[in-house]
Short mmCIF file of C-alpha atoms in Angstrom, two decimals:
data_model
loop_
_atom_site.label_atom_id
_atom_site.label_comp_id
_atom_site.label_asym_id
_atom_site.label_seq_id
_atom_site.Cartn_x
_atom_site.Cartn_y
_atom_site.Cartn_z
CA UNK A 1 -11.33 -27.66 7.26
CA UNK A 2 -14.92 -27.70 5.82
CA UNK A 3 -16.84 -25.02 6.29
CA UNK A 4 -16.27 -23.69 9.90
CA UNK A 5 -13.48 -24.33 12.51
CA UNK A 6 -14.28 -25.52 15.69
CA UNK A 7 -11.02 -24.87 17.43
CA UNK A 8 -11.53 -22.47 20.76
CA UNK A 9 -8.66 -20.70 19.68
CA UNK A 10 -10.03 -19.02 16.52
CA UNK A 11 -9.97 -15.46 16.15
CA UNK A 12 -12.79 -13.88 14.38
CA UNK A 13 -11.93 -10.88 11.96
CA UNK A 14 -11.55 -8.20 12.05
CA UNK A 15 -10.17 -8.22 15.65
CA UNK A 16 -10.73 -5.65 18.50
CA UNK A 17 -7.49 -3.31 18.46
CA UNK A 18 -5.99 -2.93 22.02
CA UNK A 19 -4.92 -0.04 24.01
CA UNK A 20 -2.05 1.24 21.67
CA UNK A 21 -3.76 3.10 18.84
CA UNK A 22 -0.29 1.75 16.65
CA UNK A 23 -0.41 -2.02 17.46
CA UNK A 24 -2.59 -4.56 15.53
CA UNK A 25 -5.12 -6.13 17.28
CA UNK A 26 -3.52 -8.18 20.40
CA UNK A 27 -5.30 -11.21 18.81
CA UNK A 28 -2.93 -11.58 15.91
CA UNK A 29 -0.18 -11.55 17.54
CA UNK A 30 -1.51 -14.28 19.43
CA UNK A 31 -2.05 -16.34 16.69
CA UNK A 32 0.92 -15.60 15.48
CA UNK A 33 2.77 -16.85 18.35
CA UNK A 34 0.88 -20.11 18.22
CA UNK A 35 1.11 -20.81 14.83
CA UNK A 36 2.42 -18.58 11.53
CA UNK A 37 -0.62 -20.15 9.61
CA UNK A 38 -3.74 -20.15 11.82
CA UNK A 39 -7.16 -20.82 11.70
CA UNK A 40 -9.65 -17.96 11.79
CA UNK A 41 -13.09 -16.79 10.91
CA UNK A 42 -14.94 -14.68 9.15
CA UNK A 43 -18.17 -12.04 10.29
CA UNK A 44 -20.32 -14.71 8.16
CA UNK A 45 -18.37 -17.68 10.03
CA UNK A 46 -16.67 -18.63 7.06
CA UNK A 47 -13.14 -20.46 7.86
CA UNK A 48 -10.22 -18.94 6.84
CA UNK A 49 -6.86 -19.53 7.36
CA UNK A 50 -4.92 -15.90 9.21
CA UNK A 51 -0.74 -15.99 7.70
CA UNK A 52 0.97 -13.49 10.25
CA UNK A 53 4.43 -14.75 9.45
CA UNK A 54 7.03 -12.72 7.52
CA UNK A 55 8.54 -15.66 5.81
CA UNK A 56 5.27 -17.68 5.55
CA UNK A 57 3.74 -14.78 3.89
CA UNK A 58 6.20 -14.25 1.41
CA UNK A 59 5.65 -17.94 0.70
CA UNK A 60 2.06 -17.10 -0.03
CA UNK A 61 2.21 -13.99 -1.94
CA UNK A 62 4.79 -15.57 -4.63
CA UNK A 63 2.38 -18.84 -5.04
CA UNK A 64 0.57 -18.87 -8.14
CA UNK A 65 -1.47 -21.39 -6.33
CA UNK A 66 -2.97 -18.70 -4.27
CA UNK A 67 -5.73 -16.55 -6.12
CA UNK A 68 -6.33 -13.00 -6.07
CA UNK A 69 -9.47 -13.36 -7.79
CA UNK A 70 -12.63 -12.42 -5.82
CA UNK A 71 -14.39 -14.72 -8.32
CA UNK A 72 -12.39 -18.18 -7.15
CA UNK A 73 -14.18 -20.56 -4.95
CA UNK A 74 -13.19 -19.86 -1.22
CA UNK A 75 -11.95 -16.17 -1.50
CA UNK A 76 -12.57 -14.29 1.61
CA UNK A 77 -14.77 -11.20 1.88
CA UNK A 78 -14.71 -9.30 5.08
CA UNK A 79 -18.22 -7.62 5.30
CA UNK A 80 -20.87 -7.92 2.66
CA UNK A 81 -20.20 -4.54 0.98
CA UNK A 82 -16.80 -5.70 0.13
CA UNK A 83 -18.37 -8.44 -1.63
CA UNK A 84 -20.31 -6.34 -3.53
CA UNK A 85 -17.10 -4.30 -3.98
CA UNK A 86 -14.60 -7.24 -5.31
CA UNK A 87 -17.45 -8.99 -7.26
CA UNK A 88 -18.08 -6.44 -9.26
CA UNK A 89 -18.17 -6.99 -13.59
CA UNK A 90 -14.72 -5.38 -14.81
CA UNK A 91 -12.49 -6.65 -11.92
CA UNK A 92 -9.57 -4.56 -11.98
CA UNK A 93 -6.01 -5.76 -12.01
CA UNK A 94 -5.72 -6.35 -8.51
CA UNK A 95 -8.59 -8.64 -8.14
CA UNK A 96 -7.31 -10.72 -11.51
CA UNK A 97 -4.33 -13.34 -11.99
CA UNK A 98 -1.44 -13.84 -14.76
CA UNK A 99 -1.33 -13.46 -17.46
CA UNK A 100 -4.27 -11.00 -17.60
CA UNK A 101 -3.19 -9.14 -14.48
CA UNK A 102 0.29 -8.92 -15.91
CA UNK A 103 -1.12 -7.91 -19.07
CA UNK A 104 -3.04 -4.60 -17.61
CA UNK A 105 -0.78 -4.16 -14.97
CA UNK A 106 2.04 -3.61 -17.18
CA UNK A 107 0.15 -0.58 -19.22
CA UNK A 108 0.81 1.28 -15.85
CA UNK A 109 4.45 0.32 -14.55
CA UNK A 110 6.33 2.87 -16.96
CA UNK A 111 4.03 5.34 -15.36
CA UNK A 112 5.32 4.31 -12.04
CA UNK A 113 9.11 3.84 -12.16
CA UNK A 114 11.42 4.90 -9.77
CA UNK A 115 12.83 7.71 -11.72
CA UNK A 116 9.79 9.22 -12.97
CA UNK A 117 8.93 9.37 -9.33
CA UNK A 118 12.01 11.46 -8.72
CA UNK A 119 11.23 13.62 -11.67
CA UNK A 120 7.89 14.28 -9.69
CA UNK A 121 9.52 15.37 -6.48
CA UNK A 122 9.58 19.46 -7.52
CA UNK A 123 6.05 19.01 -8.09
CA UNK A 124 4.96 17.15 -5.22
CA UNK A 125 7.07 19.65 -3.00
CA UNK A 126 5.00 22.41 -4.69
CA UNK A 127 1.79 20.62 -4.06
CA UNK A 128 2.83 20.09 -0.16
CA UNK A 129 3.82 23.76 -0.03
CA UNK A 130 0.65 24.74 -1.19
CA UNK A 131 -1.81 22.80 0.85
CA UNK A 132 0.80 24.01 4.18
CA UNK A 133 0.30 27.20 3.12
CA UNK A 134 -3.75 27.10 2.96
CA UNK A 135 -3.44 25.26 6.21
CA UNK A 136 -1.23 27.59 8.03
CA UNK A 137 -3.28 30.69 6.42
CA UNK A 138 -6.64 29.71 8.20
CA UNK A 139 -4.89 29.52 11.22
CA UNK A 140 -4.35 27.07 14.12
CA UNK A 141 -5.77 24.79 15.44
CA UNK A 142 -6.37 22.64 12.20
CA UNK A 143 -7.10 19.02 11.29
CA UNK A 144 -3.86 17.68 9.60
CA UNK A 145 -6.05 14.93 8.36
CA UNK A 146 -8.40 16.98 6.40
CA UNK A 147 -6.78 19.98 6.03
CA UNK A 148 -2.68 18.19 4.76
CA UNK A 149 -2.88 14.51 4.63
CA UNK A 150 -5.89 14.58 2.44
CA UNK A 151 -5.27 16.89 0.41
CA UNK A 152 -1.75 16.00 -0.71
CA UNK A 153 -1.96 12.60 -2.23
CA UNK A 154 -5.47 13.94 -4.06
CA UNK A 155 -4.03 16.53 -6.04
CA UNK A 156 -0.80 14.58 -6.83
CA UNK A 157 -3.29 11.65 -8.01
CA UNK A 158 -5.11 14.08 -9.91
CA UNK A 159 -2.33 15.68 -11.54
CA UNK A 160 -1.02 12.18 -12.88
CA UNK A 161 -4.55 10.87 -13.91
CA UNK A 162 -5.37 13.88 -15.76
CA UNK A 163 -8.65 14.14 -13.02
CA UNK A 164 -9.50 17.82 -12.95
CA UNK A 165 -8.66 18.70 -8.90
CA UNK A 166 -12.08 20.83 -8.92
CA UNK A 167 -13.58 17.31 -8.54
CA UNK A 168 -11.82 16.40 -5.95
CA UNK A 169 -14.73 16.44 -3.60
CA UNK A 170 -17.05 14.64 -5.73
CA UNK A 171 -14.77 11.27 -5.92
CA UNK A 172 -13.59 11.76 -2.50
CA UNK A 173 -16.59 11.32 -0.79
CA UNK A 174 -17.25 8.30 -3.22
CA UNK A 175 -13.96 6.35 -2.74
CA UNK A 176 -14.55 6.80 1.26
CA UNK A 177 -17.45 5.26 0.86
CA UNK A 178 -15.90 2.36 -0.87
CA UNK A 179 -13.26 1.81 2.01
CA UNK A 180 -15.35 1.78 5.15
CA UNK A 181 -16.63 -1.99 6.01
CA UNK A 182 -20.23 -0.60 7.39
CA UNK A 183 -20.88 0.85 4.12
CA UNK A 184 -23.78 -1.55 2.91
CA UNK A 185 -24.08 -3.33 -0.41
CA UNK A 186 -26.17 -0.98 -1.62
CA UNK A 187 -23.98 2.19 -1.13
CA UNK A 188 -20.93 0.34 -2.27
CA UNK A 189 -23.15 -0.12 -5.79
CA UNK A 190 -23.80 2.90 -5.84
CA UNK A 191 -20.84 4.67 -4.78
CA UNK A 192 -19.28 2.31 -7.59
CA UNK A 193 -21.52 3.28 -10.33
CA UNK A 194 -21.18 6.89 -9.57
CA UNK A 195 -17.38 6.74 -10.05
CA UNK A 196 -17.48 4.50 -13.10
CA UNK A 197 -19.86 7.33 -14.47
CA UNK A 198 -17.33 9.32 -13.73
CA UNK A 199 -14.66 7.89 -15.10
CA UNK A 200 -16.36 6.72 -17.83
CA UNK A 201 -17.23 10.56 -19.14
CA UNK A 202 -13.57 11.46 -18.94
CA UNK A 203 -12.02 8.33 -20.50
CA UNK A 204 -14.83 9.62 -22.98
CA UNK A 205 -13.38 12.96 -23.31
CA UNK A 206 -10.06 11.97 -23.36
CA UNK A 207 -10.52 10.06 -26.19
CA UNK A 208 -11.93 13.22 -28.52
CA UNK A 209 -9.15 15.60 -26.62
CA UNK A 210 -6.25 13.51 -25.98
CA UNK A 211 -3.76 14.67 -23.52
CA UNK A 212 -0.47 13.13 -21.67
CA UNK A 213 -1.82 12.33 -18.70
CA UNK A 214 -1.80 8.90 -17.46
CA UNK A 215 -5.43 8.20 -18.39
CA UNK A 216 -5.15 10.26 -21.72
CA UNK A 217 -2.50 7.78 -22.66
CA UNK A 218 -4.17 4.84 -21.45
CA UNK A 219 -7.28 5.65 -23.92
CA UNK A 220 -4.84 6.32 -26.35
CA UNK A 221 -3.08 3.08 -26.56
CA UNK A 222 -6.58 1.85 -28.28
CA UNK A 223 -6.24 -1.36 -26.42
CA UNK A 224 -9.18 -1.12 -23.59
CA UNK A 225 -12.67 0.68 -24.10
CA UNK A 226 -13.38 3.02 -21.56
CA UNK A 227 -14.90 0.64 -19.22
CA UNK A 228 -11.75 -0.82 -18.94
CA UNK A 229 -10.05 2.29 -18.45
CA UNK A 230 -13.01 3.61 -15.99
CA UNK A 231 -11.61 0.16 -13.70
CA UNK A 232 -8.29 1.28 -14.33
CA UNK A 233 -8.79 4.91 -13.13
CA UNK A 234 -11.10 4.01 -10.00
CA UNK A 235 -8.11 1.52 -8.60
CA UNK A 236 -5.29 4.29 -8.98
CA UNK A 237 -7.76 6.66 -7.29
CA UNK A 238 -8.78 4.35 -4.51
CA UNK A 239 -5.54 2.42 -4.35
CA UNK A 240 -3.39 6.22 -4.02
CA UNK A 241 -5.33 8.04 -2.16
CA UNK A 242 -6.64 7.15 1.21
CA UNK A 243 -3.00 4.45 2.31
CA UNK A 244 -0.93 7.51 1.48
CA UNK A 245 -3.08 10.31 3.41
CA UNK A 246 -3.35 7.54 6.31
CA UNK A 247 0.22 7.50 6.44
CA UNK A 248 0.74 11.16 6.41
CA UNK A 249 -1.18 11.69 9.59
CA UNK A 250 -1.10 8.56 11.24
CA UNK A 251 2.66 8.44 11.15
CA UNK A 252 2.69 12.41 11.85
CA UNK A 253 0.81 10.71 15.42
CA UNK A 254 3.20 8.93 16.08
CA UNK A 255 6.28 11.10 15.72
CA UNK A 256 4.71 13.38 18.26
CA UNK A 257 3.98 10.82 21.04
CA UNK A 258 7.95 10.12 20.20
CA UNK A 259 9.29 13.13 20.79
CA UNK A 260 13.07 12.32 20.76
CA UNK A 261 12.66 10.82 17.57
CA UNK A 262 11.22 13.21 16.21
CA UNK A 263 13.65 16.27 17.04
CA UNK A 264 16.31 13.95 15.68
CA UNK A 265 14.44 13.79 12.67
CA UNK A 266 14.27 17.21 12.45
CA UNK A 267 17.74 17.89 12.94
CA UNK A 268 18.87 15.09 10.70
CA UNK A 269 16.36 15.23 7.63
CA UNK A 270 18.86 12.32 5.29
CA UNK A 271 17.05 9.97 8.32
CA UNK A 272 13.87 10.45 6.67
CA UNK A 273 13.98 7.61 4.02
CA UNK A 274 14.34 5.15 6.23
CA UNK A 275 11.96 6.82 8.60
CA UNK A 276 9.21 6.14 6.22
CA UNK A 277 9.95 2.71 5.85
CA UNK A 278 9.88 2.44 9.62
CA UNK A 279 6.65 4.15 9.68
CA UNK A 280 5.47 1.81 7.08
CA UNK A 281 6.22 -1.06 8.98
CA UNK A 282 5.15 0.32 12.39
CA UNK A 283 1.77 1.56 11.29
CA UNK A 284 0.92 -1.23 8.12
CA UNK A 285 -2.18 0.48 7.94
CA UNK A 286 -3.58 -1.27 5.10
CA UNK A 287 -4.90 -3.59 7.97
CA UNK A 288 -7.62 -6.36 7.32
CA UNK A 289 -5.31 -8.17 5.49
CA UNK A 290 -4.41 -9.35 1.91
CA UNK A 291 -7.53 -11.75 0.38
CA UNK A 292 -6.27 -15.21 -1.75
CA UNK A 293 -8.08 -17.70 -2.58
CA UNK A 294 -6.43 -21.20 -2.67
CA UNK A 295 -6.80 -22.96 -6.16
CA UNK A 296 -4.66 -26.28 -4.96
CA UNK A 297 -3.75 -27.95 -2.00
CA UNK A 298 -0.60 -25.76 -1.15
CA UNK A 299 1.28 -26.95 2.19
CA UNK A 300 2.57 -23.92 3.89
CA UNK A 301 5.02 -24.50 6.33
CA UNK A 302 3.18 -28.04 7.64
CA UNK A 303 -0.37 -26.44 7.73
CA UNK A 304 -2.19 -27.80 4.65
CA UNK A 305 -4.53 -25.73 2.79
CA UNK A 306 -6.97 -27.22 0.57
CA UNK A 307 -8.16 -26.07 -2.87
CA UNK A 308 -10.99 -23.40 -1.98
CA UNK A 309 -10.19 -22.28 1.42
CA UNK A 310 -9.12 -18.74 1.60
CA UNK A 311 -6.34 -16.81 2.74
CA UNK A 312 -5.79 -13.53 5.18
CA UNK A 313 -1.90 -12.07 5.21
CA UNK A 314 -2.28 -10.02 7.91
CA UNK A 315 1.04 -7.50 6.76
CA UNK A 316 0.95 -5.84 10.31
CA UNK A 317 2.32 -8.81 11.65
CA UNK A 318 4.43 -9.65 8.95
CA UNK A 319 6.21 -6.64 10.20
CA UNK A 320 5.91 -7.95 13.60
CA UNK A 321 7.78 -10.82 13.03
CA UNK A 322 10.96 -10.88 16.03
CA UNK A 323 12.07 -13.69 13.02
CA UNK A 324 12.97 -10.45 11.32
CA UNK A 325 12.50 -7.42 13.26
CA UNK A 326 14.18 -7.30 16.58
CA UNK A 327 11.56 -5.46 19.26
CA UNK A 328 9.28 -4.75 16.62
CA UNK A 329 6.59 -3.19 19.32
CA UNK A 330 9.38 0.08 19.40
CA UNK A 331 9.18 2.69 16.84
CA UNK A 332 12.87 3.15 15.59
CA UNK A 333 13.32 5.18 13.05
CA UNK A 334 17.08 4.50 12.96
CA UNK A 335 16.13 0.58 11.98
CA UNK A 336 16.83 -0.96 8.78
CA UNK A 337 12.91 -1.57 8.31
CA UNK A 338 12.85 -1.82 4.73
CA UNK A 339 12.15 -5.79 4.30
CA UNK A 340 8.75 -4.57 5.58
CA UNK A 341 5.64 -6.00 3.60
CA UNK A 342 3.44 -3.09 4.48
CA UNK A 343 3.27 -2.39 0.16
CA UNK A 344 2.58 -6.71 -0.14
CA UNK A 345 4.11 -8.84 -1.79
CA UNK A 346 4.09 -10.63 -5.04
CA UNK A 347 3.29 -9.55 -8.30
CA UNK A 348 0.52 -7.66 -6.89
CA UNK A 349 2.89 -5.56 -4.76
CA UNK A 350 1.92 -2.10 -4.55
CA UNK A 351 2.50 -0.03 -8.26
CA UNK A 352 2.76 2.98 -7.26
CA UNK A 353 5.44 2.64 -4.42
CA UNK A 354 8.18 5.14 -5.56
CA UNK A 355 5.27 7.76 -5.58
CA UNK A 356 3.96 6.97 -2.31
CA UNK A 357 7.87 7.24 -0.81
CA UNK A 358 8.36 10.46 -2.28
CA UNK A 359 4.67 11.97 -1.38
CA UNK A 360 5.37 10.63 2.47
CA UNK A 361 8.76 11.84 2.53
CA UNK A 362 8.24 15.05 1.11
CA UNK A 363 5.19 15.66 2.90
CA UNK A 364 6.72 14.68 6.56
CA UNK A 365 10.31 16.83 6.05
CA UNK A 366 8.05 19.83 5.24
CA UNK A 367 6.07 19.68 7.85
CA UNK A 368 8.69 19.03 10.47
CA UNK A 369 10.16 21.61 8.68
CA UNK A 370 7.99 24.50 8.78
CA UNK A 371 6.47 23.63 11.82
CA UNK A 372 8.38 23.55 14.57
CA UNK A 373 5.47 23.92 17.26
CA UNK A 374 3.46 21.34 16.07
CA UNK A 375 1.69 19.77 18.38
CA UNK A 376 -1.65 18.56 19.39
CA UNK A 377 -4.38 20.83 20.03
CA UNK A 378 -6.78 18.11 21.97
CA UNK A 379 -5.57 15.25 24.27
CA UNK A 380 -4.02 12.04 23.08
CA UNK A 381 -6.77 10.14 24.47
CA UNK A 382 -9.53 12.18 22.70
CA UNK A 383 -8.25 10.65 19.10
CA UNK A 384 -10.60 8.44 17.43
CA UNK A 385 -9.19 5.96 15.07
CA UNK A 386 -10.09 4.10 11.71
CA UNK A 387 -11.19 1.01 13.01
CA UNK A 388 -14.01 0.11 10.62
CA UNK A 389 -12.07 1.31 7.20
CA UNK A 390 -10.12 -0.95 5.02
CA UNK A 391 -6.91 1.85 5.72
CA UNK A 392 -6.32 2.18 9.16
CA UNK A 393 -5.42 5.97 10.72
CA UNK A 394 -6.78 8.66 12.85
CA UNK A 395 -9.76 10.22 12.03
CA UNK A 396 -9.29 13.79 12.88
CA UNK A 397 -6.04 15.11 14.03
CA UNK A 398 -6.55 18.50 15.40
CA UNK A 399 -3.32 20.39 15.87
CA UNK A 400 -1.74 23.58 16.34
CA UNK A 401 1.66 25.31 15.56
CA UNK B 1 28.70 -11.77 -8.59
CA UNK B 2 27.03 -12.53 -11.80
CA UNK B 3 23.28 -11.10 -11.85
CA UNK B 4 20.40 -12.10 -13.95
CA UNK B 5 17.04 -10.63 -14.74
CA UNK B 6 13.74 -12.11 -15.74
CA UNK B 7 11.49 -9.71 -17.70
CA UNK B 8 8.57 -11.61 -17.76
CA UNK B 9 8.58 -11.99 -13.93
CA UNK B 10 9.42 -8.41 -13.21
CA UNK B 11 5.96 -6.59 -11.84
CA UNK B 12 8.43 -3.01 -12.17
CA UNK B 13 7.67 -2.82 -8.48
CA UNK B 14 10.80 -0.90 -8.42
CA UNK B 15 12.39 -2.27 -5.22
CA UNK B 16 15.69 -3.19 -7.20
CA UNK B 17 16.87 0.12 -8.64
CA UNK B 18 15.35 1.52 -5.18
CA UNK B 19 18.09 -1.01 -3.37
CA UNK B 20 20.72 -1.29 -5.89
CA UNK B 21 20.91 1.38 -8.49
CA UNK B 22 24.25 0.95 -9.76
CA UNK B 23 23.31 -1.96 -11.15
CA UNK B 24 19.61 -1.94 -12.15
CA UNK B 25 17.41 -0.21 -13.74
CA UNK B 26 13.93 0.49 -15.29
CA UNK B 27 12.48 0.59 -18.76
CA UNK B 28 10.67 4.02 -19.63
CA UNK B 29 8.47 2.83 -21.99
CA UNK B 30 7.38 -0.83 -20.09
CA UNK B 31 8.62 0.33 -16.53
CA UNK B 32 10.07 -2.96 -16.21
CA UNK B 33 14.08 -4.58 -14.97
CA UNK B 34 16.76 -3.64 -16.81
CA UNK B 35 20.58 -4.46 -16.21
CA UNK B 36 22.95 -1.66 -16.07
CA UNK B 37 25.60 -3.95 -15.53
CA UNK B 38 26.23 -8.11 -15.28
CA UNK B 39 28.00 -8.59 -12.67
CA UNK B 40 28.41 -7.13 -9.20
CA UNK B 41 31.75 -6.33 -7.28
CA UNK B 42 31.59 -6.46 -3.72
CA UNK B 43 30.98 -2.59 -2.92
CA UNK B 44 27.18 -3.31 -4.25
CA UNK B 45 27.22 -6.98 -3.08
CA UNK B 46 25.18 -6.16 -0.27
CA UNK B 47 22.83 -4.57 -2.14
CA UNK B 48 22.21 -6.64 -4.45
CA UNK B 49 21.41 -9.40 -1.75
CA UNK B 50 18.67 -6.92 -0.32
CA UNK B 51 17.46 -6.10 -4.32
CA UNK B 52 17.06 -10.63 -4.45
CA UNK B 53 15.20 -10.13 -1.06
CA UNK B 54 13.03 -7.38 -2.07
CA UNK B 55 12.05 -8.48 -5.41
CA UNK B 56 7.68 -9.48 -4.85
CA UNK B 57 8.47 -11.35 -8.12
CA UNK B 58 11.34 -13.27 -7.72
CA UNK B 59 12.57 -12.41 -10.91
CA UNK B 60 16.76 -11.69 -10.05
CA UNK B 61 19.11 -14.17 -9.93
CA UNK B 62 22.46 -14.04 -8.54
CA UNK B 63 25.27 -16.54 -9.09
CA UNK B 64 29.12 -16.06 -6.76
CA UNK B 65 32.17 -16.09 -8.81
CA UNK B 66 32.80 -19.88 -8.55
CA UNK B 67 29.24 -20.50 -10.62
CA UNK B 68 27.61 -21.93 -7.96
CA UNK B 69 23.79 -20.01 -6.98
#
């Protein structure tokens, strides 16, 4: 592969979505079926090679062969703002290999383990309460998206940065910006250097009034200067904000156009865990796919790639995969979905997983809970959908109650 | 089943005590794989297996009785 494929059967990316607002682009599947490891290009006509298979994508995601640096020879870039976006000078940890990745990302992990996410649940429930009750108090109809999923994973990000919440609107109209692929290089620099400001001042003030949060601590360890910690900051921000709000209201979608499902749900609230995970896989809304960058020849599976080519795991059809997930087109929230890859895989796997369970959970079970009319307020087929951003999900979900 | 950890794989995803907490856990100060226990009996056998197939950093290990991986 130099350069450009020639093959007729090369999907370009990102692929058209089909008539299911829930599926992956048709084309994926496609390629899937034709070959785990396929060629594809990109919107500049680079060649890439598209990994859709479960087991093949595991593979990739555990090879230390495979790069997540933006900076390596051959790493993909979907649109040129996301160039601008990965290239930037302080990569953060996601966009850097062991042992430096390891080194940063392990500052974080105590912040993220399983039982301090537990810990969190009274105050995430609090938080969820909250926002339902501002939502409720306007009055129907409302737009879950803005009015609930939004909302709820912003102030429980806030709360464990140590971001004042009055901000809120400030940095999320900047991290938006930072997720849609039409955004131009410009804006994305921009948009950046705005929330680096940002981020910047409060490592700042952090340092002269130190407090427990997690970026009060983070300044306080002494080991990173508040650039450092300003890249740290923007990921968690970025990184726990939009995927978990998608989620909220994208899989809220799709428990009301299942209707069964979701009275059992209802009725049967211990079916939520693995609801989520079901969701998770059904939805994999982190959609364009994971970026690596090939640093050796690596044979995956009998398809070689070559030192510089770059990779796409396409995790929607990871969790497509009929190798692992019988009828995977039906939403079951009864499955056993949870060898899903919709958080990745490898060390780069998603940090702050246990959070993101507990905010989705929690934020689901109340809803269901305390709204037992909930419905739509427009037609189905009025919804407009997240195409262009780097999260998938519905862009305004007007409901009542 | 015996079962063995590798700190300085371990990305403290979480997906082990998540799958089998009876038999691991997490460090609060690095957030990272500890071992409650050694070994495994076969009430937590199957989760282990799904804790090995979760792990993004391959860093468990699990050996049967007879020693053999």
């Amino acid at each position: 592969m130099t350069g450009t494929h020639t093959d007729e059967s090369t999907v370009t990316l990102p692929a058209a979505r089909g008539a299911c607002p829930f599926a992956p682009p048709p084309a994926y599947g496609e390629a899937r079926r034709r070959s785990p490891v396929s060629p594809m290009s990109l919107w500049d006509g680079t060649a890439v090679w598209l990994v859709t298979g479960h087991q093949q994508m595991r593979t990739v995601l555990l090879d230390k062969r495979f790069s997540a640096d933006a900076r390596v020879p051959g790493f993909p870039f979907l649109s040129p703002g996301r160039k601008q976006l990965l290239t930037k000078a302080t990569p953060s940890f996601l966009r850097l290999d062991d042992p430096e990745h390891s080194r940063l990302r392990r500052m974080l992990t105590g912040d993220f383990i399983v039982k301090r996410a537990e810990a969190q649940r009274p105050q995430i429930q609090r938080i969820v309460d909250e926002v339902l009750d501002r939502m409720t108090g306007h009055g129907s109809p409302a737009d879950l998206v803005r009015d609930f999923a939004l909302q709820v994973p912003s102030r429980v990000i806030c709360l464990l940065l140590g971001v004042p919440y009055a901000d809120h609107q400030f940095f999320e109209s900047q991290t938006s910006a930072l997720v849609d692929l039409s955004t131009p290089p410009e804006e994305i620099k921009a948009a950046m250097a705005e929330l680096t400001g940002y981020l910047t001042r409060l490592a700042e003030r952090k340092r002269r009034e130190p407090d427990d949060s997690l970026l009060g601590r983070l300044v306080a360890r002494g080991e990173l200067d508040e650039a450092e910690c300003a890249a740290m900051g923007m990921v968690l921000l970025v990184a726990g904000h939009e995927t978990t709000a998608n989620m909220i209201a994208l899989g809220t979608l799709a428990l009301l156009r299942h209707p069964e499902q979701m009275a059992r749900l209802r009725a049967e609230p211990s079916l939520m865990k693995g609801a989520v995970e079901e969701l998770m896989r059904y939805l994999s809304v982190v959609h364009f796919g994971l970026p690596r960058a090939a640093l050796e020849d690596v044979e995956i599976d009998g398809t070689l790639i070559r030192a510089g080519e770059g990779v796409l795991c396409m995790l929607s059809e990871a969790n497509r995969d009929e190798a692992l997930f019988q009828d995977p087109e039906r939403l079951d929230i009864t499955r056993d979905a949870r060898r899903h890859l919709a958080f990745g895989f490898g060390v780069h796997q998603c940090i702050g997983q246990p959070l993101a369970r507990a905010e989705m959970q929690i934020a689901l079970e109340t809803l269901l809970r305390r709204l037992p009319g909930l419905r739509l307020a427009v037609p189905y087929e009025e919804l407009e959908y997240r195409t262009d951003k780097a999260v998938y999900g519905v862009r305004e979900l007007p409901v009542t109650w | 089943m015996r079962v063995g950890v590798d700190r300085d794989r371990c990305c403290g995803a979480g997906q082990c005590v998540m799958s089998a907490p009876a038999v691991f856990d997490q460090s609060e100060s690095d957030g990272l794989v500890l071992l409650r226990q050694g070994w495994a009996g076969s009430a937590v056998r199957g989760d282990v297996e799904l804790a090995v197939a979760l792990c993004p950093a391959n860093a468990i290990s699990v050996e049967d009785d007879a020693g053999k991986a």
